[in-house]
Coordinates of C-alpha atoms in Angstrom, one line a residue:
M1394 CA 58.9 132.2 53.0
F1395 CA 57.9 132.0 49.0
D1396 CA 60.5 134.4 47.3
S1397 CA 59.9 133.0 43.9
S1398 CA 56.7 132.0 41.8
F1399 CA 55.4 128.3 41.3
D1400 CA 54.1 127.4 38.1
V1401 CA 51.0 125.7 39.8
I1402 CA 49.3 125.9 42.8
V1403 CA 46.8 123.5 44.2
V1404 CA 44.6 124.8 47.0
G1405 CA 43.0 121.8 49.3
A1406 CA 45.0 118.3 49.4
G1407 CA 41.8 115.8 49.0
H1408 CA 41.5 113.4 46.4
A1409 CA 41.3 115.9 43.5
G1410 CA 44.2 118.2 45.1
C1411 CA 46.6 115.5 45.6
E1412 CA 46.0 113.9 42.0
A1413 CA 46.5 117.3 40.5
A1414 CA 49.4 118.1 42.6
A1415 CA 51.2 114.7 41.6
A1416 CA 50.5 115.3 37.8
A1417 CA 51.5 119.0 37.7
A1418 CA 54.7 118.1 39.5
N1419 CA 55.6 114.6 37.6
L1420 CA 55.1 116.5 34.3
G1421 CA 58.0 119.0 35.3
S1422 CA 56.1 122.2 36.9
K1423 CA 57.3 123.6 40.2
T1424 CA 54.2 122.9 42.1
L1425 CA 52.7 124.0 45.8
L1426 CA 50.2 121.8 47.5
I1427 CA 48.4 124.3 50.1
T1428 CA 46.4 122.4 52.9
M1429 CA 44.5 123.6 56.3
N1430 CA 45.9 120.3 57.5
L1431 CA 48.9 118.4 56.1
Q1432 CA 47.9 115.2 58.5
N1433 CA 44.6 114.6 56.3
M1434 CA 46.0 114.4 52.9
A1435 CA 43.7 112.4 50.9
Q1436 CA 41.4 111.7 53.7
M1437 CA 38.6 109.4 53.0
S1438 CA 35.7 111.4 54.5
C1439 CA 33.3 108.9 54.0
N1440 CA 33.3 105.3 53.6
P1441 CA 36.5 103.4 53.5
A1442 CA 36.5 102.1 49.9
M1443 CA 37.7 102.9 46.4
G1444 CA 36.1 102.1 43.3
G1445 CA 32.7 100.3 42.6
I1446 CA 30.3 100.4 39.9
A1447 CA 32.0 102.7 37.2
K1448 CA 33.9 104.2 40.0
G1449 CA 36.5 101.6 39.6
Q1450 CA 36.7 102.0 35.7
I1451 CA 37.9 105.7 36.5
I1452 CA 40.4 104.5 39.2
R1453 CA 41.8 102.3 36.4
E1454 CA 42.0 105.3 33.8
I1455 CA 43.4 107.5 36.7
D1456 CA 46.3 104.4 37.0
A1457 CA 46.8 104.5 33.1
L1458 CA 47.2 108.2 33.3
G1459 CA 50.2 108.0 35.5
G1460 CA 48.2 109.0 38.6
Y1461 CA 48.2 107.7 41.9
S1462 CA 44.9 106.6 43.2
G1463 CA 45.4 102.8 42.0
V1464 CA 48.5 102.3 43.7
V1465 CA 47.6 103.8 46.7
S1466 CA 44.4 101.7 46.8
D1467 CA 46.3 98.6 46.2
K1468 CA 48.8 99.1 49.0
S1469 CA 46.1 100.0 51.6
A1470 CA 43.3 97.6 50.7
I1471 CA 42.1 95.0 53.0
Q1472 CA 39.9 93.4 50.6
Y1473 CA 39.1 93.4 46.8
K1474 CA 36.1 92.2 44.9
M1475 CA 35.3 92.5 41.1
L1476 CA 31.5 93.6 41.0
N1477 CA 28.9 92.6 38.3
Q1478 CA 31.1 89.5 37.1
S1479 CA 27.9 87.9 36.1
K1480 CA 27.0 90.5 33.4
G1481 CA 28.8 91.7 30.4
P1482 CA 33.0 92.9 30.7
A1483 CA 31.7 96.2 30.1
M1484 CA 30.0 96.4 33.5
W1485 CA 32.8 94.6 35.4
S1486 CA 33.6 97.0 38.2
P1487 CA 36.8 96.6 40.5
R1488 CA 36.6 97.8 44.3
V1489 CA 38.6 97.5 47.3
Q1490 CA 37.9 97.7 51.0
S1491 CA 40.7 100.1 52.3
D1492 CA 42.5 100.6 55.4
R1493 CA 41.6 104.4 56.1
S1494 CA 44.8 105.4 57.8
L1495 CA 47.0 103.5 56.1
F1496 CA 45.7 105.1 52.6
T1497 CA 46.5 108.7 54.0
L1498 CA 50.0 107.5 54.9
E1499 CA 50.4 106.2 51.6
W1500 CA 49.6 109.2 49.7
R1501 CA 51.5 111.4 51.9
S1502 CA 54.5 109.1 51.5
L1503 CA 53.9 109.2 47.4
L1504 CA 53.7 112.8 47.1
E1505 CA 56.4 113.6 49.5
Q1506 CA 58.9 111.4 47.3
T1507 CA 57.6 113.3 44.2
P1508 CA 60.2 115.8 42.7
N1509 CA 58.9 119.6 42.1
L1510 CA 56.2 119.3 44.6
D1511 CA 56.3 121.5 48.0
F1512 CA 53.5 121.8 50.6
Y1513 CA 52.3 124.6 53.0
Q1514 CA 49.6 124.4 55.6
E1515 CA 47.5 127.2 55.7
M1516 CA 44.3 128.3 54.6
V1517 CA 43.7 130.3 51.1
T1518 CA 41.2 133.2 51.7
D1519 CA 41.5 135.0 48.6
L1520 CA 43.0 135.1 45.0
L1521 CA 45.5 137.4 43.3
V1522 CA 44.1 138.6 40.1
E1523 CA 45.5 140.9 37.5
K1524 CA 43.3 141.9 34.1
E1525 CA 40.9 138.8 34.3
Q1526 CA 43.9 136.3 35.0
V1527 CA 45.1 134.8 38.2
V1528 CA 48.3 135.2 39.4
G1529 CA 48.4 133.8 42.7
V1530 CA 46.8 133.3 46.3
I1531 CA 46.5 134.9 49.5
T1532 CA 46.4 133.0 52.5
S1533 CA 44.5 133.5 55.9
L1534 CA 47.9 135.3 57.5
G1535 CA 47.8 137.7 54.6
L1536 CA 50.7 135.7 52.7
K1537 CA 50.8 136.5 49.2
I1538 CA 52.1 133.3 47.0
Y1539 CA 52.6 133.9 43.2
S1540 CA 52.0 131.2 40.5
K1541 CA 51.1 131.0 36.8
T1542 CA 48.2 129.1 37.3
V1543 CA 45.7 128.0 40.2
I1544 CA 43.7 124.9 40.9
L1545 CA 40.9 125.2 43.5
T1546 CA 39.9 121.7 44.9
N1547 CA 38.3 122.9 48.4
G1548 CA 35.9 119.6 48.5
T1549 CA 33.0 120.2 51.2
F1550 CA 35.0 122.8 53.1
L1551 CA 33.8 126.0 51.4
N1552 CA 31.7 127.5 54.3
G1553 CA 30.7 123.9 55.1
L1554 CA 28.2 123.6 57.7
I1555 CA 27.7 120.3 59.9
H1556 CA 24.4 119.1 60.8
I1557 CA 23.2 116.9 63.8
G1558 CA 19.6 116.8 64.7
E1559 CA 18.5 120.4 65.3
K1560 CA 22.3 121.1 66.5
N1561 CA 24.8 122.8 63.8
F1562 CA 28.1 124.4 63.4
G1563 CA 30.5 125.1 61.0
G1564 CA 33.0 122.3 59.6
G1565 CA 34.5 120.9 56.5
R1566 CA 34.2 117.5 58.1
A1567 CA 34.0 116.0 61.6
G1568 CA 36.9 117.6 63.6
E1569 CA 38.2 120.6 61.1
K1570 CA 37.2 123.8 60.4
A1571 CA 35.2 125.0 57.4
A1572 CA 37.3 127.3 54.7
T1573 CA 35.9 131.0 54.8
G1574 CA 36.5 133.7 52.4
L1575 CA 37.2 132.1 49.1
T1576 CA 33.4 131.9 47.9
A1577 CA 33.1 135.6 48.5
A1578 CA 36.4 136.4 46.7
L1579 CA 35.0 134.3 43.6
E1580 CA 31.5 136.0 43.8
R1581 CA 33.2 139.2 43.8
L1582 CA 35.0 138.0 40.1
G1583 CA 31.7 137.2 38.8
F1584 CA 31.2 133.7 39.5
I1585 CA 27.6 132.0 40.6
S1586 CA 27.7 129.7 43.3
G1587 CA 25.3 127.5 44.8
R1588 CA 25.0 124.9 48.0
M1589 CA 25.0 121.3 48.0
K1590 CA 24.6 118.5 51.0
T1591 CA 26.0 115.2 51.6
G1592 CA 26.1 112.8 54.7
T1593 CA 27.8 110.2 56.6
P1594 CA 26.9 107.5 58.9
P1595 CA 27.6 106.8 62.6
R1596 CA 31.2 105.1 63.2
V1597 CA 31.0 102.4 65.5
D1598 CA 33.0 100.0 68.0
G1599 CA 33.3 96.5 66.1
R1600 CA 34.1 94.8 69.3
S1601 CA 30.3 95.6 70.3
L1602 CA 28.6 93.7 67.2
D1603 CA 27.5 90.5 66.7
Y1604 CA 28.6 89.4 63.7
S1605 CA 26.8 85.9 63.7
K1606 CA 23.6 87.6 63.3
M1607 CA 25.1 88.9 59.7
E1608 CA 25.9 87.4 56.4
E1609 CA 29.8 87.5 55.9
Q1610 CA 31.0 89.1 52.5
P1611 CA 34.5 88.1 51.9
G1612 CA 36.5 88.9 48.9
D1613 CA 37.4 87.4 45.4
E1614 CA 38.9 84.0 46.3
N1615 CA 41.8 85.0 43.4
P1616 CA 42.0 88.7 44.1
S1617 CA 43.3 91.2 41.4
K1618 CA 44.2 94.6 41.6
F1619 CA 43.8 98.0 40.6
S1620 CA 47.1 99.3 39.3
F1621 CA 48.4 98.3 35.6
S1622 CA 51.7 98.6 37.1
S1623 CA 54.3 96.4 38.7
D1624 CA 54.6 98.5 41.9
T1625 CA 51.9 96.5 43.7
Q1626 CA 50.8 93.0 44.3
P1627 CA 47.4 91.5 45.0
L1628 CA 46.2 90.7 48.5
K1629 CA 47.1 87.4 49.9
V1630 CA 45.0 88.1 53.1
Q1631 CA 41.8 89.8 53.1
R1632 CA 39.3 91.0 55.7
S1633 CA 35.4 90.2 55.4
C1634 CA 32.8 92.6 55.2
H1635 CA 29.3 91.8 56.7
I1636 CA 25.7 92.5 55.7
T1637 CA 22.8 93.4 57.7
H1638 CA 19.3 94.8 57.4
T1639 CA 17.0 97.5 58.9
N1640 CA 13.4 96.4 60.0
E1641 CA 10.0 98.2 60.7
T1642 CA 11.2 98.9 64.3
V1643 CA 14.0 100.5 63.2
H1644 CA 12.2 102.6 60.8
D1645 CA 9.4 103.7 63.4
L1646 CA 12.2 104.9 65.7
L1647 CA 13.6 106.7 63.1
R1648 CA 10.5 108.5 62.4
T1649 CA 10.4 109.7 66.0
G1650 CA 13.1 112.1 65.0
F1651 CA 11.9 113.3 61.6
D1652 CA 10.4 116.8 63.4
R1653 CA 14.0 117.2 64.6
S1654 CA 15.7 116.2 61.2
P1655 CA 17.5 119.1 59.2
M1656 CA 16.5 117.3 56.2
F1657 CA 12.7 118.1 57.0
N1658 CA 12.7 120.8 59.3
G1659 CA 13.9 123.2 56.3
A1660 CA 17.3 123.4 57.9
I1661 CA 19.0 121.9 55.2
K1662 CA 17.8 123.6 52.1
S1663 CA 20.5 122.3 49.6
T1664 CA 20.5 119.1 47.4
G1665 CA 21.8 115.9 48.4
P1666 CA 22.8 113.0 46.2
R1667 CA 19.8 111.2 44.5
Y1668 CA 21.8 107.9 44.6
C1669 CA 23.3 107.7 48.2
P1670 CA 20.2 109.2 50.4
S1671 CA 20.3 109.2 53.9
I1672 CA 18.2 106.5 55.7
E1673 CA 15.9 109.0 56.8
D1674 CA 15.3 109.8 53.4
K1675 CA 15.1 106.2 52.3
I1676 CA 12.5 105.2 54.5
N1677 CA 10.6 108.4 53.7
R1678 CA 10.6 108.0 49.9
F1679 CA 10.5 104.2 50.0
S1680 CA 7.8 103.8 52.6
E1681 CA 6.5 100.6 51.1
K1682 CA 10.1 98.8 52.0
S1683 CA 10.0 96.9 55.4
Q1684 CA 14.0 97.1 55.5
H1685 CA 17.0 98.2 53.8
Q1686 CA 20.5 96.9 53.7
I1687 CA 23.3 97.7 56.1
F1688 CA 27.1 97.1 55.0
V1689 CA 29.3 96.6 58.0
E1690 CA 32.6 97.5 56.8
P1691 CA 35.9 97.7 58.8
E1692 CA 38.2 100.6 58.9
G1693 CA 41.5 98.9 58.5
W1694 CA 43.7 96.0 59.2
N1695 CA 44.6 97.2 63.2
T1696 CA 41.2 99.1 64.0
V1697 CA 38.1 98.0 65.7
E1698 CA 36.2 101.1 64.4
V1699 CA 33.6 99.9 61.7
Y1700 CA 31.6 102.2 59.1
V1701 CA 27.8 101.8 59.0
N1702 CA 27.3 101.7 55.1
G1703 CA 23.6 102.5 54.1
F1704 CA 22.6 104.2 57.4
S1705 CA 24.4 107.7 56.4
T1706 CA 22.0 110.0 58.8
S1707 CA 21.7 113.6 60.2
L1708 CA 18.9 112.6 62.9
P1709 CA 19.6 113.7 66.4
D1710 CA 22.2 111.3 68.0
E1711 CA 20.2 109.8 70.7
V1712 CA 17.8 109.0 68.0
Q1713 CA 20.3 107.4 65.6
Y1714 CA 21.7 105.3 68.5
K1715 CA 18.2 103.9 69.5
A1716 CA 17.3 102.9 66.1
L1717 CA 20.9 101.3 65.1
K1718 CA 20.3 99.3 68.3
Q1719 CA 17.4 97.7 66.6
V1720 CA 19.6 96.3 63.7
P1721 CA 20.4 93.1 63.9
G1722 CA 23.9 92.2 65.4
F1723 CA 24.0 96.0 66.8
E1724 CA 21.9 95.0 69.9
K1725 CA 24.9 96.3 71.8
V1726 CA 26.7 98.8 69.8
K1727 CA 28.8 101.6 71.2
F1728 CA 29.2 104.4 68.8
F1729 CA 32.6 106.1 68.2
R1730 CA 31.0 109.4 66.5
P1731 CA 27.3 109.7 65.0
G1732 CA 26.3 110.5 61.6
Y1733 CA 25.8 114.0 60.4
A1734 CA 24.9 115.6 57.2
I1735 CA 27.2 118.9 55.9
E1736 CA 26.3 121.5 53.5
Y1737 CA 28.7 123.3 51.5
D1738 CA 29.5 125.7 48.7
Y1739 CA 29.8 124.7 45.1
F1740 CA 30.0 126.2 41.7
P1741 CA 27.9 125.1 38.9
P1742 CA 30.7 123.6 36.6
T1743 CA 29.0 125.2 33.3
Q1744 CA 31.4 127.9 34.1
L1745 CA 34.7 126.0 32.9
F1746 CA 36.1 124.8 29.8
H1747 CA 36.7 121.2 29.0
S1748 CA 39.8 121.5 30.4
L1749 CA 38.5 122.6 33.6
E1750 CA 40.0 126.0 33.3
T1751 CA 37.2 128.9 34.3
K1752 CA 35.9 130.8 31.7
R1753 CA 35.8 134.0 33.7
I1754 CA 39.4 134.0 35.1
Q1755 CA 42.3 132.8 33.4
N1756 CA 44.7 130.2 34.6
L1757 CA 42.3 129.1 37.2
F1758 CA 41.2 125.7 37.5
F1759 CA 38.3 123.9 39.6
A1760 CA 38.4 120.4 40.0
G1761 CA 36.3 117.9 42.4
Q1762 CA 33.4 118.7 44.8
I1763 CA 33.7 122.1 43.9
N1764 CA 32.4 121.4 40.8
G1765 CA 29.4 119.8 42.4
T1766 CA 30.7 115.9 42.1
T1767 CA 30.2 113.4 45.0
G1768 CA 32.9 110.5 45.6
Y1769 CA 36.8 110.1 45.7
E1770 CA 37.0 108.5 42.0
E1771 CA 35.1 111.4 40.5
A1772 CA 37.6 113.9 42.4
G1773 CA 40.8 112.4 41.7
A1774 CA 39.7 112.3 37.7
Q1775 CA 38.9 115.9 37.7
G1776 CA 42.4 116.6 39.8
I1777 CA 44.5 114.7 37.5
M1778 CA 43.0 116.3 34.4
A1779 CA 43.6 119.8 36.0
G1780 CA 46.8 119.1 37.0
I1781 CA 47.7 118.1 33.6
N1782 CA 46.0 121.0 32.0
A1783 CA 47.3 123.9 34.5
H1784 CA 50.8 122.3 33.4
L1785 CA 50.1 122.9 30.1
K1786 CA 48.7 126.5 30.3
A1787 CA 51.9 127.4 32.4
L1788 CA 53.8 126.3 29.1
D1789 CA 51.6 128.0 27.4
Q1790 CA 50.2 124.7 25.5
G1791 CA 46.7 123.8 24.2
P1792 CA 44.9 121.9 26.8
F1793 CA 44.8 117.7 27.0
L1794 CA 41.1 116.6 26.6
L1795 CA 39.4 113.1 26.6
G1796 CA 36.4 112.5 24.5
R1797 CA 33.4 110.6 25.7
E1798 CA 34.5 107.6 23.2
E1799 CA 37.8 107.4 25.0
A1800 CA 37.1 107.3 28.8
Y1801 CA 34.7 107.6 31.7
I1802 CA 36.7 110.6 32.6
G1803 CA 35.8 112.4 29.4
V1804 CA 32.0 111.3 30.1
L1805 CA 32.6 113.0 33.5
I1806 CA 33.8 116.4 32.3
D1807 CA 31.6 116.4 29.1
D1808 CA 28.6 116.0 31.4
L1809 CA 29.5 118.3 34.0
I1810 CA 30.6 121.0 31.5
L1811 CA 27.7 120.9 29.0
K1812 CA 24.8 119.7 31.4
G1813 CA 26.0 121.1 34.4
T1814 CA 24.4 119.6 37.8
E1815 CA 22.0 120.6 40.4
E1816 CA 22.6 117.6 42.9
P1817 CA 26.0 115.7 43.5
Y1818 CA 26.7 114.1 40.4
R1819 CA 28.0 110.4 40.4
M1820 CA 29.2 108.3 37.7
F1821 CA 27.2 105.3 36.5
T1822 CA 27.9 102.8 33.7
S1823 CA 24.7 104.0 32.3
R1824 CA 26.0 107.5 31.3
A1825 CA 28.6 106.0 29.1
E1826 CA 27.2 105.5 25.4
Y1827 CA 30.2 103.6 24.9
R1828 CA 30.8 101.6 27.7
T1829 CA 31.8 98.5 25.7
L1830 CA 34.7 100.3 24.8
L1831 CA 35.5 102.2 28.1
R1832 CA 36.3 99.0 30.0
Q1833 CA 38.1 98.4 33.5
D1834 CA 40.1 95.9 31.6
N1835 CA 41.5 98.0 28.5
A1836 CA 42.1 101.5 30.5
D1837 CA 45.6 101.1 30.0
L1838 CA 45.4 100.4 26.2
R1839 CA 43.2 103.4 25.7
L1840 CA 45.0 106.1 28.0
T1841 CA 48.9 105.0 28.6
P1842 CA 49.8 105.8 25.3
K1843 CA 48.1 109.3 25.6
A1844 CA 50.0 109.9 29.0
H1845 CA 53.4 108.7 27.8
A1846 CA 53.3 111.1 25.0
L1847 CA 52.7 113.6 27.7
G1848 CA 55.2 112.6 29.4
L1849 CA 53.2 111.4 32.5
A1850 CA 53.2 107.7 32.0
S1851 CA 56.7 106.0 32.3
D1852 CA 58.6 104.1 29.5
S1853 CA 58.3 100.9 31.7
R1854 CA 54.3 101.5 31.5
M1855 CA 54.5 102.1 27.7
R1856 CA 56.5 99.1 27.1
A1857 CA 53.9 96.8 29.2
V1858 CA 51.1 98.2 27.0
E1859 CA 53.0 97.2 24.0
D1860 CA 53.7 93.9 25.3
K1861 CA 49.9 93.4 26.2
I1862 CA 48.7 94.5 23.0
K1863 CA 51.1 92.4 20.7
K1864 CA 50.4 89.3 23.1
S1865 CA 46.9 89.7 22.9
S1866 CA 46.7 90.1 19.2
E1867 CA 48.8 86.9 18.8
L1868 CA 46.5 84.7 21.3
V1869 CA 43.5 85.8 18.9
A1870 CA 45.3 85.0 15.9
F1871 CA 46.3 81.6 17.4
L1872 CA 42.6 80.8 18.6
K1873 CA 41.1 82.2 15.0
K1874 CA 43.6 79.7 13.1
T1875 CA 43.6 76.7 15.6
S1876 CA 41.1 73.8 15.6
F1877 CA 39.8 72.2 18.5
Q1878 CA 39.8 68.5 18.9
L1879 CA 36.2 66.7 19.1
E1880 CA 36.7 64.3 22.0
E1881 CA 37.6 67.2 24.6
T1882 CA 35.3 69.7 23.3
N1883 CA 32.4 67.7 23.4
Q1884 CA 33.2 66.5 27.0
L1885 CA 33.5 69.9 27.9
L1886 CA 29.8 70.8 26.3
S1887 CA 28.4 67.9 27.8
E1888 CA 29.3 69.2 31.1
K1889 CA 27.8 72.4 30.5
N1890 CA 24.7 71.0 28.8
E1891 CA 25.2 72.5 25.2
L1892 CA 25.1 71.0 22.0
Q1893 CA 27.9 68.9 21.2
V1894 CA 29.6 69.4 18.0
K1895 CA 29.8 66.7 15.1
Q1896 CA 32.9 68.1 13.1
T1897 CA 36.1 70.1 14.2
D1898 CA 36.2 73.9 14.2
K1899 CA 38.5 76.9 15.5
Y1900 CA 39.0 77.7 19.2
A1901 CA 37.6 81.2 18.6
K1902 CA 34.4 79.7 17.4
L1903 CA 34.2 77.6 20.4
L1904 CA 35.4 80.5 23.0
S1905 CA 32.4 83.0 21.3
R1906 CA 29.4 80.6 22.7
P1907 CA 27.9 82.5 25.6
K1908 CA 28.5 79.6 27.9
I1909 CA 31.8 79.0 27.2
Y1910 CA 34.9 80.7 29.2
R1911 CA 38.8 81.1 28.9
K1912 CA 38.9 79.1 32.1
D1913 CA 37.1 76.3 30.3
L1914 CA 39.6 76.2 27.8
M1915 CA 42.8 76.4 30.0
P1916 CA 42.8 72.5 30.3
F1917 CA 43.0 71.8 26.6
S1918 CA 46.5 70.7 25.8
A1919 CA 46.8 72.9 22.6
I1920 CA 45.7 76.4 24.5
H1921 CA 47.6 74.9 27.8
T1922 CA 50.9 74.8 25.7
Y1923 CA 50.5 78.1 23.8
L1924 CA 49.9 80.1 27.3
N1925 CA 53.1 78.3 28.9
T1926 CA 55.5 78.7 26.2
H1927 CA 54.2 82.3 25.2
E1928 CA 54.3 83.3 29.3
M1929 CA 51.0 84.6 28.8
D1930 CA 49.2 85.5 32.1
D1931 CA 45.4 85.5 32.5
T1932 CA 45.1 89.5 31.5
I1933 CA 46.4 88.5 28.1
F1934 CA 43.8 85.5 27.7
E1935 CA 41.2 87.8 29.3
Q1936 CA 41.8 90.6 26.6
A1937 CA 41.9 87.8 23.7
E1938 CA 38.6 86.4 25.3
I1939 CA 36.9 89.6 25.2
E1940 CA 37.8 90.6 21.7
I1941 CA 36.5 87.5 20.4
K1942 CA 33.7 87.1 22.5
Y1943 CA 32.4 90.7 22.1
A1944 CA 33.6 91.6 18.8
G1945 CA 30.4 92.6 17.4
Y1946 CA 29.4 95.0 20.2
I1947 CA 32.8 96.4 20.0
E1948 CA 33.0 96.9 16.3
K1949 CA 29.2 98.6 16.6
E1950 CA 30.3 101.0 19.3
K1951 CA 33.5 102.1 17.3
R1952 CA 31.2 102.9 14.1
T1953 CA 29.1 104.8 16.4
A1954 CA 32.4 107.0 17.9
D1955 CA 33.5 107.6 14.8
K1956 CA 30.7 109.3 13.4
L1957 CA 30.6 111.3 16.6
K1958 CA 34.4 112.2 15.9
R1959 CA 33.3 113.8 12.7
L1960 CA 31.2 116.2 14.5
E1961 CA 33.9 117.0 16.9
N1962 CA 36.3 117.6 14.1
I1963 CA 34.0 120.8 13.0
K1964 CA 34.6 123.3 15.3
I1965 CA 32.8 126.3 16.2
P1966 CA 34.8 129.6 16.5
K1967 CA 35.0 131.8 19.5
S1968 CA 33.6 134.8 17.6
F1969 CA 30.4 132.9 16.2
N1970 CA 27.3 134.9 16.4
Y1971 CA 24.4 132.6 17.3
N1972 CA 22.0 135.7 17.5
A1973 CA 22.4 136.4 13.9
L1974 CA 20.7 133.0 13.2
A1975 CA 17.1 133.8 12.7
S1976 CA 16.1 129.9 12.3
L1977 CA 17.4 128.9 16.0
S1978 CA 15.3 128.8 18.9
H1979 CA 15.5 131.3 21.9
E1980 CA 16.4 128.6 23.9
A1981 CA 19.0 127.5 21.8
K1982 CA 20.9 130.9 21.4
E1983 CA 20.7 131.5 25.2
K1984 CA 22.6 128.1 25.8
L1985 CA 24.9 128.4 23.0
N1986 CA 26.1 131.7 23.8
K1987 CA 26.4 130.6 27.8
L1988 CA 27.9 127.2 27.6
Q1989 CA 30.4 128.3 24.2
P1990 CA 30.6 124.8 22.7
T1991 CA 34.1 124.4 20.7
S1992 CA 32.5 121.7 18.4
L1993 CA 29.0 120.5 16.9
A1994 CA 29.4 117.2 18.7
Q1995 CA 29.6 119.4 22.1
A1996 CA 26.5 121.7 21.0
S1997 CA 24.6 118.6 20.0
R1998 CA 24.8 117.1 23.7
I1999 CA 23.5 120.1 25.4
S2000 CA 20.1 120.0 27.1
G2001 CA 17.9 121.9 24.8
I2002 CA 19.7 121.7 21.5
N2003 CA 17.5 119.9 19.1
P2004 CA 18.8 118.1 15.6
S2005 CA 17.3 121.0 13.6
D2006 CA 19.4 124.0 15.8
I2007 CA 22.4 121.4 14.7
S2008 CA 21.3 121.5 11.0
V2009 CA 20.8 125.4 11.4
L2010 CA 24.4 125.6 12.4
L2011 CA 25.7 123.1 10.0
V2012 CA 24.2 125.1 7.1
S2013 CA 25.4 128.7 8.4
M2014 CA 29.1 127.5 9.1
G2015 CA 29.1 125.9 5.8
R2016 CA 28.0 129.1 4.3

């Protein structure tokens, strides 16, 4: 069936695998995507939503690079919200509620229209390795398929074990078998593995819920979208979500099952996600809280199935049912399926280079939950980077890397490689020291030129970026040189309970005030005329507003980032002998030898490496 070799083989068709396959194929590599079930490509294993705090920025970055997550999210969205709008633009985070089934269909449709991409349904159980270099894979049927590079994106399937109370059984997710053989194969090659845990809540029948007892959560009044491309349009109709809360009765009923909980009786020994704990973990850790929020999320346009976000649990199914019936609005609830926990194998990501290629075996890449991350967005980000770099490696070209000052994707990968993770890693805005530069609104300006140079972003996408830069710069210049009228300005300031002005000044000065926003200036005759004459939409005005209002913060972060770049430019040779430096601490030598940083900047970010160690390296390398 496979009489010739591929450039890239991607194992697993979750969010990481789909982005990896799309990137490699769109760049021109002959690519094969192997998965255990072609019907479940890019399956939303947990909540039916994309984006959120920091995660929305990642989806925008994937889209700006030419990936598909943003486009698919728009095409399958049933609700759109921009989170954190009461805060500064560095914190604004887009999120969509998705139609779970439509999401998978849209992904498959896009992939099937992608040239250079083939598909095959089977389990990969081993790797073909020659002279510490991967040359292909072996399937459960014994089929050998050869390739220049291989990307493993196995998600939660590697020796997956599902727990519901005292019951447990093998599985990669509900209704699907676990993947076996590959962990042992990688361990034979010298890789170190570990175990992690995640979980999911019950799915219930929406017809059995009383929404009148819940708080409605509609989408944005004027919804936007994820993708910067013209391939998608904002939603015109949206479905609402709802919020309800647990109570002490719910908590007491849940506690009756703690002795049979795999979380507490020792059946689960692995670490779960700290920032997305199970309901039993919440009431155990935060016993002083009398209630916890439950987000009631529809699974799609044409289904009654509902996702009970905030009620993730692995308690016995009868305990789940009795407790959930005491939540307001759930008194007559009917289960589609109970919640469960799942344990799976992962490989600590310190075993990778920043390109996501493994240090031990050449041409082998890991992406997604195999690296210890959690979340569709984090997986997709790794997938597109692994796909790009596997393509480049197949051509014997250097890697494509993103710095911490260039993208949340850069922060994600840098954290994984240099710090590792012993619990499922989730992205937050607080992890990025340059978050004012890494906003969701400017992801296209930051990354599309890089993707266009690679050949992944189209000419039309690049022209759109150039047009956005040109028009926003012109608008900033207009606002800085054009004076406002006293009468209309003082009327606005009076409405805002702001101190009025006695003499005219530039619009940029007015817009830089904390309580004045672009929407306040829209009715001004000079502004209205300029925007209409130059055919500028709101995204252009948004860019100009941010540049004017946050100029000081942006400039400060740019200066800090420039300092980091200077350290990035000081490369550490592969053959550098840390053991010969007597002044380096034992811990520094051990970690530098293990992680092999390629620059002084990377070395400085390793946990346990202090400024004096960097000074020693600087002096030694200077010599």
